CSV table of C-alpha atoms and ligand atoms in Angstrom, one decimal:
chain,number,residue,atom,x,y,z
A,190,UNK,CA,0.1,0.0,-0.1
A,191,UNK,CA,1.5,3.4,-0.9
A,192,UNK,CA,1.6,6.0,1.7
A,193,UNK,CA,0.4,9.5,1.5
A,194,UNK,CA,1.9,11.9,4.1
A,195,UNK,CA,-0.3,15.2,4.5
A,196,UNK,CA,1.2,17.9,6.5
A,197,UNK,CA,-1.3,20.3,8.0
A,198,UNK,CA,-4.8,19.7,8.8
A,199,UNK,CA,-6.2,23.1,8.0
A,200,UNK,CA,-8.7,23.7,5.2
A,201,UNK,CA,-6.4,22.2,2.2
A,202,UNK,CA,-4.9,19.2,4.1
A,203,UNK,CA,-8.2,18.2,5.6
A,204,UNK,CA,-9.8,18.3,2.2
A,205,UNK,CA,-7.2,16.3,0.6
A,206,UNK,CA,-7.3,13.8,3.4
A,207,UNK,CA,-11.3,13.5,3.0
A,208,UNK,CA,-10.7,12.8,-0.6
A,209,UNK,CA,-8.2,10.1,-0.2
A,210,UNK,CA,-9.4,8.2,2.8
A,211,UNK,CA,-10.6,4.7,2.2
A,212,UNK,CA,-9.3,4.6,-1.4
A,213,UNK,CA,-6.6,2.0,-0.9
A,214,UNK,CA,-3.8,4.2,0.3
A,215,UNK,CA,-2.1,4.4,3.5
A,216,UNK,CA,-2.5,8.1,5.1
A,217,UNK,CA,-0.5,9.5,7.6
A,218,UNK,CA,-1.8,13.0,8.7
A,219,UNK,CA,0.4,15.4,10.8
A,220,UNK,CA,-0.4,18.7,12.4
A,221,UNK,CA,1.3,20.5,15.3
A,222,UNK,CA,-2.3,20.9,16.7
A,223,UNK,CA,-4.7,18.2,17.5
A,224,UNK,CA,-7.7,20.1,15.9
A,225,UNK,CA,-8.8,21.8,12.9
A,226,UNK,CA,-9.4,25.6,13.0
A,227,UNK,CA,-12.0,27.6,11.6
A,228,UNK,CA,-10.4,30.6,11.1
A,229,UNK,CA,-13.0,32.9,9.8
A,230,UNK,CA,-14.4,33.2,13.3
A,231,UNK,CA,-11.1,34.0,15.1
A,232,UNK,CA,-11.9,37.8,15.2
A,233,UNK,CA,-15.2,36.7,17.2
A,234,UNK,CA,-12.9,34.7,19.7
A,235,UNK,CA,-10.9,38.0,20.0
A,236,UNK,CA,-14.0,40.0,20.8
A,237,UNK,CA,-15.6,37.7,23.2
A,238,UNK,CA,-18.5,36.8,20.9
A,239,UNK,CA,-17.7,33.0,20.7
A,240,UNK,CA,-15.8,30.4,22.8
A,241,UNK,CA,-12.6,29.3,21.3
A,242,UNK,CA,-13.6,25.8,21.5
A,243,UNK,CA,-16.6,26.3,19.4
A,244,UNK,CA,-14.5,27.2,16.3
A,245,UNK,CA,-12.2,24.2,16.4
A,246,UNK,CA,-12.9,20.3,15.8
A,247,UNK,CA,-10.6,17.5,17.1
A,248,UNK,CA,-8.9,15.7,14.1
A,249,UNK,CA,-9.0,12.4,15.7
A,250,UNK,CA,-12.7,12.6,16.0
A,251,UNK,CA,-13.1,13.5,12.1
A,252,UNK,CA,-10.5,10.8,11.3
A,253,UNK,CA,-11.3,7.9,13.6
A,254,UNK,CA,-13.4,5.8,11.1
A,255,UNK,CA,-11.1,6.2,8.3
A,256,UNK,CA,-9.3,3.0,7.3
A,257,UNK,CA,-5.6,3.0,6.9
A,258,UNK,CA,-5.3,6.4,8.4
A,259,UNK,CA,-3.1,7.5,11.3
A,260,UNK,CA,-2.9,11.0,13.1
A,261,UNK,CA,0.1,12.2,14.4
A,262,UNK,CA,0.4,15.5,16.5
A,263,UNK,CA,4.0,16.9,15.9
A,264,UNK,CA,5.9,19.4,14.2
A,265,UNK,CA,7.3,18.7,11.1
A,266,UNK,CA,10.8,20.2,11.1
A,267,UNK,CA,12.1,19.6,7.7
A,268,UNK,CA,11.6,17.4,4.5
A,269,UNK,CA,14.3,15.4,2.8
A,270,UNK,CA,13.0,15.5,-0.9
A,271,UNK,CA,15.4,13.1,-2.1
A,272,UNK,CA,14.9,10.4,0.7
A,273,UNK,CA,11.2,11.0,0.7
A,274,UNK,CA,11.2,11.5,4.6
A,275,UNK,CA,9.7,14.1,6.9
A,276,UNK,CA,11.7,14.8,9.9
A,277,UNK,CA,9.8,15.4,13.3
A,278,UNK,CA,11.2,15.4,17.1
A,279,UNK,CA,9.9,11.9,17.2
A,280,UNK,CA,11.9,10.6,14.2
A,281,UNK,CA,11.5,10.3,10.3
A,282,UNK,CA,8.3,9.4,8.3
A,283,UNK,CA,8.7,8.2,4.9
A,284,UNK,CA,6.2,9.0,2.1
A,285,UNK,CA,5.5,8.0,-1.5
A,286,UNK,CA,3.3,11.0,-1.8
A,287,UNK,CA,3.5,14.1,0.1
A,288,UNK,CA,0.7,16.7,0.4
A,289,UNK,CA,2.2,20.0,1.9
A,290,UNK,CA,-0.5,22.2,3.2
A,291,UNK,CA,1.2,24.1,6.4
A,292,UNK,CA,-0.6,27.3,5.6
A,293,UNK,CA,0.8,30.7,6.7
A,294,UNK,CA,2.2,32.6,9.5
A,295,UNK,CA,1.8,36.4,10.3
A,296,UNK,CA,4.1,38.7,8.2
A,297,UNK,CA,5.2,41.6,10.3
A,298,UNK,CA,7.1,42.9,7.2
A,299,UNK,CA,10.6,42.9,8.7
A,300,UNK,CA,9.8,45.2,11.4
A,301,UNK,CA,11.3,43.7,14.6
A,302,UNK,CA,9.6,46.4,16.7
A,303,UNK,CA,6.2,45.6,15.4
A,304,UNK,CA,7.0,41.8,15.8
A,305,UNK,CA,7.7,42.4,19.5
A,306,UNK,CA,4.8,44.7,20.4
A,307,UNK,CA,1.9,43.8,18.1
A,308,UNK,CA,-0.8,41.4,18.6
A,309,UNK,CA,-1.3,39.0,15.6
A,310,UNK,CA,-4.6,37.4,14.8
A,311,UNK,CA,-3.7,34.1,13.1
A,312,UNK,CA,-4.4,31.1,15.6
A,313,UNK,CA,-6.6,30.4,18.6
A,314,UNK,CA,-3.9,31.5,21.2
A,315,UNK,CA,-3.6,34.8,19.4
A,316,UNK,CA,-7.2,35.4,19.6
A,317,UNK,CA,-7.6,34.4,23.4
A,318,UNK,CA,-4.5,36.6,24.3
A,319,UNK,CA,-5.9,39.6,22.4
A,320,UNK,CA,-9.4,39.2,24.1
A,321,UNK,CA,-7.7,39.0,27.4
A,322,UNK,CA,-5.4,42.0,26.8
A,323,UNK,CA,-8.3,44.1,25.6
A,324,UNK,CA,-10.6,43.4,28.5
A,325,UNK,CA,-7.7,43.8,30.8
A,326,UNK,CA,-6.7,47.4,29.3
A,327,UNK,CA,-10.3,48.4,30.2
A,328,UNK,CA,-9.9,46.9,34.0
A,329,UNK,CA,-6.4,48.8,34.2
A,330,UNK,CA,-8.0,52.0,32.6
A,331,UNK,CA,-10.8,52.0,35.2
A,332,UNK,CA,-8.2,52.3,37.9
A,333,UNK,CA,-5.8,54.6,36.1
A,334,UNK,CA,-5.9,58.0,37.6
A,335,UNK,CA,-3.5,59.6,35.0
A,336,UNK,CA,-5.4,60.9,32.0
A,337,UNK,CA,-2.5,60.3,29.4
A,338,UNK,CA,-2.0,56.7,30.6
A,339,UNK,CA,-5.6,56.0,30.4
A,340,UNK,CA,-5.6,57.3,27.0
A,341,UNK,CA,-3.0,54.7,25.8
A,342,UNK,CA,-4.9,51.9,27.4
A,343,UNK,CA,-8.1,53.0,25.7
A,344,UNK,CA,-6.6,53.4,22.3
A,345,UNK,CA,-6.8,50.5,20.3
A,346,UNK,CA,-4.9,50.5,16.9
A,347,UNK,CA,-5.8,48.0,14.2
A,348,UNK,CA,-3.4,47.7,11.3
A,349,UNK,CA,-4.5,46.2,7.9
A,350,UNK,CA,-7.8,47.1,6.0
A,351,UNK,CA,-8.2,43.7,4.7
A,352,UNK,CA,-11.2,41.5,5.6
A,353,UNK,CA,-9.7,40.5,9.2
A,354,UNK,CA,-8.8,44.1,10.1
A,355,UNK,CA,-12.2,45.4,9.0
A,356,UNK,CA,-14.0,42.6,10.9
A,357,UNK,CA,-12.1,42.8,14.1
A,358,UNK,CA,-12.3,46.6,14.1
A,359,UNK,CA,-16.0,46.4,13.6
A,360,UNK,CA,-16.7,43.8,16.3
A,361,UNK,CA,-14.4,45.6,18.8
A,362,UNK,CA,-16.4,48.7,18.4
A,363,UNK,CA,-19.5,46.6,19.1
A,364,UNK,CA,-18.0,45.1,22.2
A,365,UNK,CA,-17.0,48.5,23.6
A,366,UNK,CA,-20.4,50.1,22.7
A,367,UNK,CA,-22.7,47.4,24.0
A,368,UNK,CA,-20.7,45.9,26.6
A,369,UNK,CA,-17.7,47.3,28.0
A,370,UNK,CA,-19.2,50.9,28.4
A,371,UNK,CA,-21.9,49.3,30.6
A,372,UNK,CA,-19.1,47.4,32.6
A,373,UNK,CA,-16.9,50.3,33.2
A,374,UNK,CA,-19.5,53.4,33.4
A,375,UNK,CA,-16.9,55.8,35.1
A,376,UNK,CA,-14.9,55.6,31.8
A,377,UNK,CA,-16.2,58.4,29.5
A,378,UNK,CA,-17.0,57.3,25.9
A,379,UNK,CA,-14.7,60.0,24.2
A,380,UNK,CA,-11.7,58.4,26.0
A,381,UNK,CA,-12.0,55.2,23.9
A,382,UNK,CA,-10.7,55.4,20.4
A,383,UNK,CA,-10.5,52.6,17.8
A,384,UNK,CA,-8.2,53.4,14.8
A,385,UNK,CA,-8.1,51.3,11.7
A,386,UNK,CA,-4.8,51.9,9.7
A,387,UNK,CA,-4.5,51.0,6.0
A,388,UNK,CA,-1.4,51.6,3.9
A,389,UNK,CA,-3.4,51.6,0.7
A,390,UNK,CA,-6.0,54.2,-0.4
A,391,UNK,CA,-8.9,52.0,0.3
A,392,UNK,CA,-10.2,49.1,2.3
A,393,UNK,CA,-11.1,45.8,1.1
A,394,UNK,CA,-9.0,46.1,-1.9
A,395,UNK,CA,-10.0,42.8,-3.3
A,396,UNK,CA,-13.7,43.9,-3.4
A,397,UNK,CA,-15.1,46.4,-5.9
A,398,UNK,CA,-14.8,50.1,-4.9
A,399,UNK,CA,-18.1,50.7,-4.3
A,400,UNK,CA,-18.2,48.0,-1.5
A,401,UNK,CA,-14.8,49.5,-0.1
A,402,UNK,CA,-16.7,52.8,0.4
A,403,UNK,CA,-19.5,51.0,1.9
A,404,UNK,CA,-17.3,49.3,4.4
A,405,UNK,CA,-15.5,52.8,5.0
A,406,UNK,CA,-18.8,54.8,5.7
A,407,UNK,CA,-20.0,51.9,8.0
A,408,UNK,CA,-17.0,51.7,10.1
A,409,UNK,CA,-16.9,55.5,10.4
A,410,UNK,CA,-20.5,55.4,11.2
A,411,UNK,CA,-19.6,53.1,14.3
A,412,UNK,CA,-16.9,55.6,15.7
A,413,UNK,CA,-13.9,54.0,14.1
A,414,UNK,CA,-11.2,56.5,12.9
A,415,UNK,CA,-10.2,54.9,9.6
A,416,UNK,CA,-6.8,56.3,8.2
A,417,UNK,CA,-6.1,55.5,4.8
A,418,UNK,CA,-2.7,55.8,3.0
A,419,UNK,CA,-1.1,55.3,6.7
A,420,UNK,CA,1.9,52.9,6.8
A,421,UNK,CA,3.3,51.7,9.9
A,422,UNK,CA,7.0,51.8,10.2
A,423,UNK,CA,7.8,51.2,14.0
A,424,UNK,CA,6.1,50.4,17.4
A,425,UNK,CA,7.1,50.4,20.9
A,426,UNK,CA,5.3,49.2,24.2
A,427,UNK,CA,3.2,52.4,24.1
A,428,UNK,CA,3.3,54.0,20.6
A,429,UNK,CA,3.0,53.2,16.9
A,430,UNK,CA,4.8,55.3,14.3
A,431,UNK,CA,3.6,56.1,10.8
A,432,UNK,CA,5.7,56.7,7.9
A,433,UNK,CA,4.5,60.4,7.6
A,434,UNK,CA,6.4,61.0,11.0
A,435,UNK,CA,3.3,61.1,13.2
A,436,UNK,CA,2.8,58.8,16.1
A,437,UNK,CA,-0.2,57.3,18.0
A,438,UNK,CA,-0.2,56.5,21.7
A,439,UNK,CA,-1.6,53.1,22.2
A,440,UNK,CA,-0.9,49.9,24.5
A,441,UNK,CA,-2.9,47.7,21.8
A,442,UNK,CA,-1.3,47.4,18.3
A,443,UNK,CA,-3.3,44.4,16.5
A,444,UNK,CA,-1.5,43.5,13.3
A,445,UNK,CA,-3.7,42.0,10.6
A,446,UNK,CA,-1.5,43.4,7.4
A,447,UNK,CA,0.0,40.4,5.9
A,448,UNK,CA,0.8,36.9,6.0
A,449,UNK,CA,3.8,34.7,4.6
A,450,UNK,CA,4.2,31.0,4.0
A,451,UNK,CA,4.8,28.8,7.0
A,452,UNK,CA,8.6,28.5,7.4
A,453,UNK,CA,8.5,24.8,6.6
A,454,UNK,CA,7.2,25.4,3.1
A,455,UNK,CA,9.5,28.4,2.6
A,456,UNK,CA,12.6,26.2,3.4
A,457,UNK,CA,11.9,24.0,0.4
A,458,UNK,CA,14.3,24.6,-2.7
A,459,UNK,CA,13.2,26.1,-5.9
A,460,UNK,CA,11.6,29.5,-6.8
A,461,UNK,CA,9.4,31.3,-4.3
A,462,UNK,CA,6.7,33.8,-4.8
A,463,UNK,CA,5.6,36.8,-2.5
A,464,UNK,CA,5.8,36.0,1.2
A,465,UNK,CA,7.9,32.8,0.6
A,466,UNK,CA,5.2,31.1,-1.2
A,467,UNK,CA,6.1,28.1,-3.1
A,468,UNK,CA,5.9,28.4,-7.2
A,469,UNK,CA,4.0,25.3,-8.2
A,470,UNK,CA,3.3,23.7,-11.6
A,471,UNK,CA,-0.3,24.0,-13.1
A,472,UNK,CA,-1.0,20.7,-11.3
A,473,UNK,CA,0.0,22.0,-7.8
A,474,UNK,CA,3.3,19.8,-7.7
A,475,UNK,CA,6.6,21.0,-6.5
A,476,UNK,CA,8.8,21.5,-9.8
A,477,UNK,CA,11.1,18.4,-10.1
A,478,UNK,CA,9.1,16.5,-7.6
A,479,UNK,CA,6.0,15.5,-9.1
A,480,UNK,CA,5.2,13.1,-6.0
A,481,UNK,CA,4.9,16.3,-3.7
A,482,UNK,CA,1.8,18.6,-3.8
A,483,UNK,CA,2.0,22.1,-2.2
A,484,UNK,CA,-1.6,23.6,-1.5
A,485,UNK,CA,-3.5,26.3,0.4
A,486,UNK,CA,-1.8,29.5,1.7
A,487,UNK,CA,1.8,28.1,1.1
A,488,UNK,CA,1.4,27.7,-2.7
A,489,UNK,CA,1.7,30.5,-5.2
A,490,UNK,CA,-0.8,29.7,-8.2
A,491,UNK,CA,-1.8,32.0,-10.8
A,492,UNK,CA,-4.9,31.7,-13.0
A,493,UNK,CA,-5.7,33.8,-16.0
A,494,UNK,CA,-2.7,36.1,-15.1
A,495,UNK,CA,-3.9,36.8,-11.8
A,496,UNK,CA,-2.8,35.3,-8.4
A,497,UNK,CA,-5.2,33.3,-6.5
A,498,UNK,CA,-6.0,34.7,-3.0
A,499,UNK,CA,-4.9,33.3,0.2
A,500,UNK,CA,-8.3,32.2,1.3
A,501,UNK,CA,-10.1,29.2,2.5
A,502,UNK,CA,-12.1,28.4,-0.8
A,503,UNK,CA,-8.9,28.4,-2.7
A,504,UNK,CA,-7.3,26.0,-0.2
A,505,UNK,CA,-10.3,23.8,-0.1
A,506,UNK,CA,-10.4,23.4,-3.8
A,507,UNK,CA,-6.8,22.8,-4.0
A,508,UNK,CA,-7.0,20.0,-1.4
A,509,UNK,CA,-9.8,18.4,-3.3
A,510,UNK,CA,-7.8,18.5,-6.5
A,511,UNK,CA,-4.7,17.1,-5.3
A,512,UNK,CA,-6.9,14.2,-3.7
A,513,UNK,CA,-8.4,13.6,-7.1
A,514,UNK,CA,-5.0,14.0,-9.0
A,515,UNK,CA,-3.3,11.4,-6.8
A,516,UNK,CA,-6.0,8.7,-7.2
A,517,UNK,CA,-6.0,9.3,-10.8
A,518,UNK,CA,-2.3,8.8,-11.0
A,519,UNK,CA,-2.8,5.5,-9.1
A,520,UNK,CA,-5.0,4.5,-11.9
A,521,UNK,CA,-2.5,5.7,-14.6
A,522,UNK,CA,-4.6,8.7,-15.7
A,523,UNK,CA,-4.1,12.5,-15.6
A,524,UNK,CA,-6.9,15.0,-14.5
A,525,UNK,CA,-5.1,18.0,-16.1
A,526,UNK,CA,-4.2,21.2,-14.4
A,527,UNK,CA,-5.9,22.8,-11.3
A,528,UNK,CA,-8.8,25.2,-12.2
A,529,UNK,CA,-10.3,27.4,-9.5
A,530,UNK,CA,-13.9,28.2,-9.4
A,531,UNK,CA,-14.4,31.6,-7.8
A,532,UNK,CA,-17.8,31.5,-6.0
A,533,UNK,CA,-17.1,34.9,-4.2
A,534,UNK,CA,-16.2,36.5,-1.1
A,535,UNK,CA,-17.6,38.1,1.9
A,536,UNK,CA,-16.8,40.4,4.9
A,537,UNK,CA,-18.7,41.4,7.9
A,538,UNK,CA,-18.8,45.2,8.7
A,539,UNK,CA,-20.4,45.4,11.9
A,540,UNK,CA,-23.7,44.2,13.4
A,541,UNK,CA,-26.3,43.2,10.8
A,542,UNK,CA,-24.2,44.2,7.8
A,543,UNK,CA,-21.7,42.6,5.4
A,544,UNK,CA,-20.2,43.0,1.9
A,545,UNK,CA,-20.4,40.2,-0.7
A,546,UNK,CA,-19.3,39.3,-4.1
A,547,UNK,CA,-21.2,36.0,-5.2
A,548,UNK,CA,-21.2,34.6,-8.5
A,549,UNK,CA,-19.9,38.0,-10.0
A,550,UNK,CA,-22.8,40.0,-8.2
A,551,UNK,CA,-21.7,42.6,-5.5
A,552,UNK,CA,-23.8,43.8,-2.9
A,553,UNK,CA,-23.7,45.1,0.7
A,554,UNK,CA,-26.1,45.1,3.7
A,555,UNK,CA,-28.4,43.0,5.7
A,556,UNK,CA,-28.9,40.3,3.1
A,557,UNK,CA,-25.2,39.8,2.7
A,558,UNK,CA,-24.8,39.6,6.4
A,559,UNK,CA,-27.8,36.8,6.5
A,560,UNK,CA,-25.9,34.8,3.7
A,561,UNK,CA,-22.6,35.1,5.6
A,562,UNK,CA,-24.3,33.9,8.8
A,563,UNK,CA,-25.9,30.8,7.0
A,564,UNK,CA,-22.7,30.1,5.2
A,565,UNK,CA,-20.6,30.3,8.2
A,566,UNK,CA,-22.7,28.0,10.1
A,567,UNK,CA,-22.9,25.4,7.4
A,568,UNK,CA,-19.0,25.5,7.0
A,569,UNK,CA,-18.4,25.0,10.8
A,570,UNK,CA,-17.5,21.5,11.5
A,571,UNK,CA,-19.7,19.7,14.1
A,572,UNK,CA,-23.4,20.1,15.2
A,573,UNK,CA,-22.4,21.1,18.8
A,574,UNK,CA,-20.2,24.1,17.4
A,575,UNK,CA,-23.0,25.2,15.1
A,576,UNK,CA,-25.4,25.1,18.0
A,577,UNK,CA,-23.2,27.0,20.4
A,578,UNK,CA,-22.1,29.7,17.8
A,579,UNK,CA,-25.7,30.3,16.7
A,580,UNK,CA,-26.8,30.7,20.5
A,581,UNK,CA,-23.9,33.1,21.2
A,582,UNK,CA,-24.8,35.1,17.9
A,583,UNK,CA,-28.4,35.1,19.0
A,584,UNK,CA,-27.6,36.5,22.4
A,585,UNK,CA,-25.1,38.9,20.9
A,586,UNK,CA,-27.3,40.1,18.1
A,587,UNK,CA,-30.7,40.1,19.6
A,588,UNK,CA,-30.0,40.9,23.2
A,589,UNK,CA,-26.8,42.8,22.9
A,590,UNK,CA,-25.2,40.4,25.7
A,591,UNK,CA,-21.7,38.9,25.5
A,592,UNK,CA,-21.2,36.8,28.6
A,593,UNK,CA,-17.7,35.7,27.3
A,594,UNK,CA,-15.9,38.8,28.8
A,595,UNK,CA,-13.6,36.8,30.9
A,596,UNK,CA,-9.9,37.3,31.4
A,597,UNK,CA,-8.5,33.7,31.5
A,598,UNK,CA,-4.9,34.7,31.9
A,599,UNK,CA,-3.6,37.2,34.5
A,600,UNK,CA,-0.2,38.6,35.2
A,601,UNK,CA,1.7,36.8,38.0
A,602,UNK,CA,1.2,38.2,41.6
A,603,UNK,CA,3.5,40.6,43.1
A,604,UNK,CA,6.6,39.3,44.5
A,605,UNK,CA,6.6,38.1,48.2
A,606,UNK,CA,8.1,41.4,49.0
A,607,UNK,CA,5.5,43.5,47.4
A,608,UNK,CA,2.7,41.2,49.1
A,609,UNK,CA,4.2,41.5,52.6
A,610,UNK,CA,4.4,45.3,52.2
A,611,UNK,CA,0.8,45.5,50.9
A,612,UNK,CA,-0.3,43.3,53.8
A,613,UNK,CA,1.7,45.2,56.3
A,614,UNK,CA,-0.1,48.6,55.0
A,615,UNK,CA,-3.5,46.7,55.2
A,616,UNK,CA,-2.7,45.7,58.7
A,617,UNK,CA,-1.7,49.2,60.0
B,153,FAD,C1,-8.0,35.7,11.4
B,153,FAD,C2,-8.5,35.2,9.8
B,153,FAD,C3,-9.3,35.2,9.4
B,153,FAD,C4,-9.6,34.5,8.1
B,153,FAD,N1,-10.9,34.7,7.6
B,153,FAD,C5,-11.2,34.0,6.5
B,153,FAD,C6,-12.4,34.1,5.9
B,153,FAD,O1,-13.4,34.8,6.4
B,153,FAD,N2,-12.7,33.6,4.5
B,153,FAD,C7,-11.7,33.0,4.0
B,153,FAD,O2,-12.0,32.4,2.8
B,153,FAD,N3,-10.4,33.0,4.3
B,153,FAD,C8,-10.2,33.5,5.6
B,153,FAD,N4,-8.9,33.4,6.1
B,153,FAD,C9,-8.0,32.7,5.5
B,153,FAD,C10,-8.0,31.2,5.7
B,153,FAD,O3,-7.9,31.0,7.0
B,153,FAD,C11,-6.6,30.6,4.9
B,153,FAD,O4,-6.6,30.9,3.6
B,153,FAD,C12,-6.6,29.1,5.0
B,153,FAD,O5,-6.9,28.7,6.3
B,153,FAD,C13,-5.5,28.7,4.2
B,153,FAD,O6,-5.7,27.0,4.3
B,153,FAD,P1,-4.3,26.1,4.6
B,153,FAD,O7,-4.9,24.7,4.6
B,153,FAD,O8,-3.3,26.5,3.4
B,153,FAD,O9,-3.8,26.4,6.1
B,153,FAD,P2,-4.4,26.4,7.4
B,153,FAD,O10,-5.9,26.5,7.6
B,153,FAD,O11,-3.7,27.6,8.1
B,153,FAD,O12,-3.7,25.1,8.1
B,153,FAD,C14,-2.4,24.9,8.2
B,153,FAD,C15,-2.3,23.8,9.1
B,153,FAD,O13,-1.0,23.3,9.2
B,153,FAD,C16,-0.3,23.0,10.6
B,153,FAD,N5,1.2,23.2,10.4
B,153,FAD,C17,1.7,24.2,10.0
B,153,FAD,N6,3.1,24.2,10.0
B,153,FAD,C18,3.1,22.8,10.4
B,153,FAD,C19,4.4,22.0,10.8
B,153,FAD,N7,5.5,22.4,10.5
B,153,FAD,N8,4.2,20.7,11.4
B,153,FAD,C20,2.8,20.4,11.5
B,153,FAD,N9,1.8,21.0,11.2
B,153,FAD,C21,1.9,22.3,10.8
B,153,FAD,C22,-1.1,24.2,11.3
B,153,FAD,O14,-1.3,23.8,12.5
B,153,FAD,C23,-2.6,24.2,10.7
B,153,FAD,O15,-3.5,23.4,11.2
B,153,FAD,C24,-8.7,34.0,7.4
B,153,FAD,C25,-7.3,33.7,8.1
B,153,FAD,C26,-7.3,34.4,9.3
B,153,FAD,C27,-5.9,34.2,9.9
């Protein structure tokens, strides 16, 4: 039995595995996490709208009934293409076919100060850390007598006017408006600022201009300061510096301005595209290694002269294609090059509104939002997850109630010296 190793159980890897399971091949599935993550709702975890557990699904649960399939939770460190081996901390794993779907990581655009001080929003722990940090900033501000320090705590800067930045900024404005305001009545509304920075001259560049303008007006209407043509060049613990020489005082810098291929993919030999992506053949194989498929965010694929976006539908179709291609090769057939079928894209812009281009039709508003809701409920894996998310959404949208405003990680307590000093003051 030939062995197919699949690295990464995100959107692309999972689809490849689904297409290959039970088809006479041995499957070895590898991921550093033991769950599949539904990234589209990460911003809702970060804004206390849904629980982290409801946007993930255990890989072992998905795969446990698949024949000849093993899952290994491990970090793939490197690939020996000549020997057809994957190297992991637990040893080497051989393969006949390799599907490489390790996705991408945050790209801080070679700015070490931003890497050090910004909050990324790429995985589950990022979203939970960001939620904790924002809630904590309000708690600290409520006890901060100094107005300028309070201003830094209550200024939230989001960098990147793509779907993630727009969705996060909108959801943060709602969290502040409907919940944190009530939780902290002593803080004045004027003190809270949410700023969205975009280096280009419009938001949501992948959407038609009309929808970019719609999103801009929506966010402004929600009280968000949107600064276009504003490029970040540096950051410190309490400040972000822009290219034009200005600076904004903030303790919260959220970075959604770019991604690059996961370093494992970027370490492969051969030509690379923007952000370390791998230039693949039209059939998604690695040049010179027809047994290796590179799919999802890690691959650079062009179609009709345009680069395919690093989005879930592209990753899903690429994963499905490479499963079909491998099965066809085993039958001695060739299914031809990969063809992406673009069914559209969507982004939420605050409560009850979204922008969408679906099958070539572009529109924004409540109907787009309803379609977004329905689509994301269908795409979430697991009945329980759908139910929990639906209950949270209903409570959030109908009752303006987000009960998930909990801080799950707190800074370490003061040293024993500090504690005894406090105690002695209390006792005196
Ligand atoms: C906040 C956010 C919101 C998004 N919203 C949307 C959206 O609304 N719509 C949309 O279409 N797209 C969205 N995207 C983009 C979408 O998530 C990606 O395009 C998609 O996940 C790419 O799929 P993939 O399979 O290539 O990678 P991923 O889904 O990222 O999966 C990669 C997997 O590989 C594993 N892995 C990586 N390296 C290793 C290693 N060395 N060893 C072992 N395992 C490894 C990871 O743990 C992960 O499970 C969003 C992305 C983010 C970050």
